[in-house]
């Protein structure tokens, strides 16, 4: 009985830590994987990301997109961002990003970070 209780307490602590780590990791992951070319509030090699959720692809004024991305007609949301980060060229042939995030958990964390970046 006592062992059972200890095990449950450990699980609860682990779960809490995992939640905190994920929140921290999302920003660090974004900086590591995307920050070389993107920022939330400034256009760099890639367009700024604040407000990207619900935004039409290729619609940041003044950013020089590839014709393929600008003409894609895509709107960024969980589904399109998931496919974009899995394989940009498969989603929009002729795009110019060519960066993939192969780990599903990392994609989820980065997409969650972008959703919050309004
Ligand atoms: C090597 C530079 C580079 C890296 C690293 C990079 N991107 Fe990009 N990103 C670009 C470029 C360049 C474009 C514009 C592509 C085009 O016009 O075809 C772009 C476009 C985008 C767009 C479309 C935005 C819009 O306004 O339509 C999204 C979303 C995006 N990137 C997300 C990410 C995320 C998330 C990461 C990190 C996992 C990332 N990118 C990493 C260069 C990069």
GROMACS .gro file of C-alpha atoms and ligand atoms in nm:
model
  161
    1UNK     CA    1   0.000   0.000   0.000
    2UNK     CA    2   0.273   0.241   0.100
    3UNK     CA    3   0.487   0.151  -0.205
    4UNK     CA    4   0.187   0.215  -0.424
    5UNK     CA    5   0.141   0.560  -0.276
    6UNK     CA    6   0.510   0.647  -0.323
    7UNK     CA    7   0.496   0.534  -0.686
    8UNK     CA    8   0.191   0.752  -0.753
    9UNK     CA    9   0.357   1.052  -0.590
   10UNK     CA   10   0.666   1.001  -0.808
   11UNK     CA   11   0.453   0.985  -1.120
   12UNK     CA   12   0.278   1.308  -1.027
   13UNK     CA   13   0.613   1.483  -0.971
   14UNK     CA   14   0.748   1.352  -1.301
   15UNK     CA   15   0.436   1.467  -1.486
   16UNK     CA   16   0.464   1.815  -1.337
   17UNK     CA   17   0.829   1.840  -1.432
   18UNK     CA   18   0.759   1.721  -1.786
   19UNK     CA   19   0.501   1.999  -1.825
   20UNK     CA   20   0.744   2.264  -1.703
   21UNK     CA   21   1.024   2.131  -1.923
   22UNK     CA   22   0.803   2.138  -2.228
   23UNK     CA   23   0.711   2.501  -2.171
   24UNK     CA   24   1.077   2.597  -2.136
   25UNK     CA   25   1.187   2.376  -2.423
   26UNK     CA   26   0.944   2.529  -2.673
   27UNK     CA   27   1.119   2.867  -2.662
   28UNK     CA   28   1.466   2.710  -2.661
   29UNK     CA   29   1.368   2.480  -2.946
   30UNK     CA   30   1.231   2.770  -3.146
   31UNK     CA   31   1.550   2.968  -3.092
   32UNK     CA   32   1.768   2.669  -3.185
   33UNK     CA   33   1.575   2.544  -3.488
   34UNK     CA   34   1.415   2.859  -3.627
   35UNK     CA   35   1.597   3.153  -3.465
   36UNK     CA   36   1.882   3.146  -3.716
   37UNK     CA   37   1.641   3.271  -3.983
   38UNK     CA   38   1.324   3.385  -3.803
   39UNK     CA   39   1.220   3.607  -3.515
   40UNK     CA   40   0.875   3.675  -3.377
   41UNK     CA   41   0.876   4.048  -3.448
   42UNK     CA   42   1.130   4.109  -3.726
   43UNK     CA   43   1.183   3.978  -4.077
   44UNK     CA   44   1.522   3.814  -4.127
   45UNK     CA   45   1.611   3.544  -4.380
   46UNK     CA   46   1.256   3.427  -4.310
   47UNK     CA   47   0.944   3.637  -4.234
   48UNK     CA   48   0.846   3.729  -3.876
   49UNK     CA   49   0.628   3.481  -3.691
   50UNK     CA   50   0.412   3.685  -3.453
   51UNK     CA   51   0.053   3.634  -3.569
   52UNK     CA   52   0.144   3.352  -3.807
   53UNK     CA   53  -0.151   3.143  -3.686
   54UNK     CA   54  -0.446   3.217  -3.912
   55UNK     CA   55  -0.226   3.418  -4.148
   56UNK     CA   56  -0.233   3.347  -4.522
   57UNK     CA   57   0.101   3.202  -4.637
   58UNK     CA   58   0.326   3.455  -4.803
   59UNK     CA   59   0.137   3.760  -4.679
   60UNK     CA   60   0.395   3.958  -4.478
   61UNK     CA   61   0.418   4.287  -4.667
   62UNK     CA   62   0.766   4.363  -4.797
   63UNK     CA   63   0.906   4.012  -4.747
   64UNK     CA   64   1.048   3.856  -5.066
   65UNK     CA   65   0.876   3.516  -5.071
   66UNK     CA   66   0.924   3.251  -5.333
   67UNK     CA   67   0.646   3.265  -5.593
   68UNK     CA   68   0.554   2.909  -5.485
   69UNK     CA   69   0.487   3.006  -5.123
   70UNK     CA   70   0.321   3.336  -5.210
   71UNK     CA   71   0.085   3.163  -5.451
   72UNK     CA   72   0.011   2.857  -5.238
   73UNK     CA   73  -0.325   2.975  -5.103
   74UNK     CA   74  -0.243   2.804  -4.771
   75UNK     CA   75  -0.349   2.941  -4.432
   76UNK     CA   76  -0.120   2.858  -4.140
   77UNK     CA   77  -0.277   2.645  -3.866
   78UNK     CA   78  -0.192   2.324  -3.672
   79UNK     CA   79  -0.242   2.104  -3.977
   80UNK     CA   80  -0.056   2.310  -4.237
   81UNK     CA   81   0.230   2.395  -4.000
   82UNK     CA   82   0.266   2.025  -3.911
   83UNK     CA   83   0.299   1.937  -4.279
   84UNK     CA   84   0.530   2.233  -4.348
   85UNK     CA   85   0.771   2.138  -4.070
   86UNK     CA   86   0.760   1.772  -4.169
   87UNK     CA   87   0.856   1.847  -4.528
   88UNK     CA   88   0.822   2.198  -4.674
   89UNK     CA   89   0.893   2.085  -5.030
   90UNK     CA   90   0.621   1.818  -5.016
   91UNK     CA   91   0.365   2.077  -4.903
   92UNK     CA   92   0.472   2.358  -5.138
   93UNK     CA   93   0.700   2.246  -5.423
   94UNK     CA   94   0.939   2.527  -5.516
   95UNK     CA   95   0.946   2.686  -5.166
   96UNK     CA   96   1.276   2.825  -5.032
   97UNK     CA   97   1.291   2.714  -4.670
   98UNK     CA   98   1.413   2.354  -4.691
   99UNK     CA   99   1.429   2.306  -4.314
  100UNK     CA  100   1.266   1.999  -4.162
  101UNK     CA  101   1.189   1.909  -3.802
  102UNK     CA  102   1.185   1.530  -3.799
  103UNK     CA  103   1.086   1.473  -3.434
  104UNK     CA  104   0.704   1.486  -3.387
  105UNK     CA  105   0.735   1.603  -3.024
  106UNK     CA  106   0.959   1.890  -3.133
  107UNK     CA  107   0.715   1.987  -3.408
  108UNK     CA  108   0.431   1.988  -3.157
  109UNK     CA  109   0.627   2.207  -2.914
  110UNK     CA  110   0.730   2.455  -3.185
  111UNK     CA  111   0.378   2.477  -3.328
  112UNK     CA  112   0.243   2.539  -2.976
  113UNK     CA  113   0.497   2.817  -2.935
  114UNK     CA  114   0.390   2.976  -3.265
  115UNK     CA  115   0.021   2.949  -3.170
  116UNK     CA  116   0.095   3.154  -2.858
  117UNK     CA  117   0.303   3.412  -3.051
  118UNK     CA  118   0.035   3.667  -3.134
  119LIG     C1  119   1.773   2.851  -4.306
  119LIG     C2  120   1.674   2.952  -4.275
  119LIG     C3  121   1.543   2.908  -4.213
  119LIG     C4  122   1.523   2.833  -4.100
  119LIG     C5  123   1.626   2.770  -4.009
  119LIG     C6  124   1.379   2.826  -4.081
  119LIG     N1  125   1.315   2.896  -4.179
  119LIG    FE1  126   1.115   2.921  -4.199
  119LIG     N2  127   1.142   3.028  -4.367
  119LIG     C7  128   1.266   3.059  -4.425
  119LIG     C8  129   1.245   3.124  -4.552
  119LIG     C9  130   1.354   3.174  -4.646
  119LIG    C10  131   1.106   3.133  -4.570
  119LIG    C11  132   1.033   3.186  -4.692
  119LIG    C12  133   1.024   3.066  -4.789
  119LIG    C13  134   0.967   3.097  -4.924
  119LIG     O1  135   0.943   3.214  -4.955
  119LIG     O2  136   0.947   2.999  -4.999
  119LIG    C14  137   1.044   3.073  -4.452
  119LIG    C15  138   0.908   3.066  -4.431
  119LIG    C16  139   0.847   3.013  -4.319
  119LIG    C17  140   0.706   3.011  -4.294
  119LIG    C18  141   0.598   3.073  -4.382
  119LIG    C19  142   0.565   3.212  -4.323
  119LIG    C20  143   0.470   3.294  -4.406
  119LIG     O3  144   0.464   3.415  -4.378
  119LIG     O4  145   0.402   3.242  -4.494
  119LIG    C21  146   0.686   2.949  -4.174
  119LIG    C22  147   0.554   2.924  -4.105
  119LIG    C23  148   0.817   2.911  -4.126
  119LIG     N3  149   0.912   2.951  -4.215
  119LIG    C24  150   0.839   2.845  -4.006
  119LIG    C25  151   0.964   2.806  -3.962
  119LIG    C26  152   0.986   2.736  -3.838
  119LIG    C27  153   0.878   2.701  -3.737
  119LIG    C28  154   1.119   2.711  -3.830
  119LIG    C29  155   1.195   2.637  -3.723
  119LIG    C30  156   1.161   2.497  -3.709
  119LIG    C31  157   1.182   2.765  -3.949
  119LIG     N4  158   1.084   2.823  -4.026
  119LIG    C32  159   1.318   2.760  -3.978
  119LIG    C33  160   1.387   3.028  -4.372
  119LIG    C34  161   1.412   2.949  -4.262
   0.00000   0.00000   0.00000
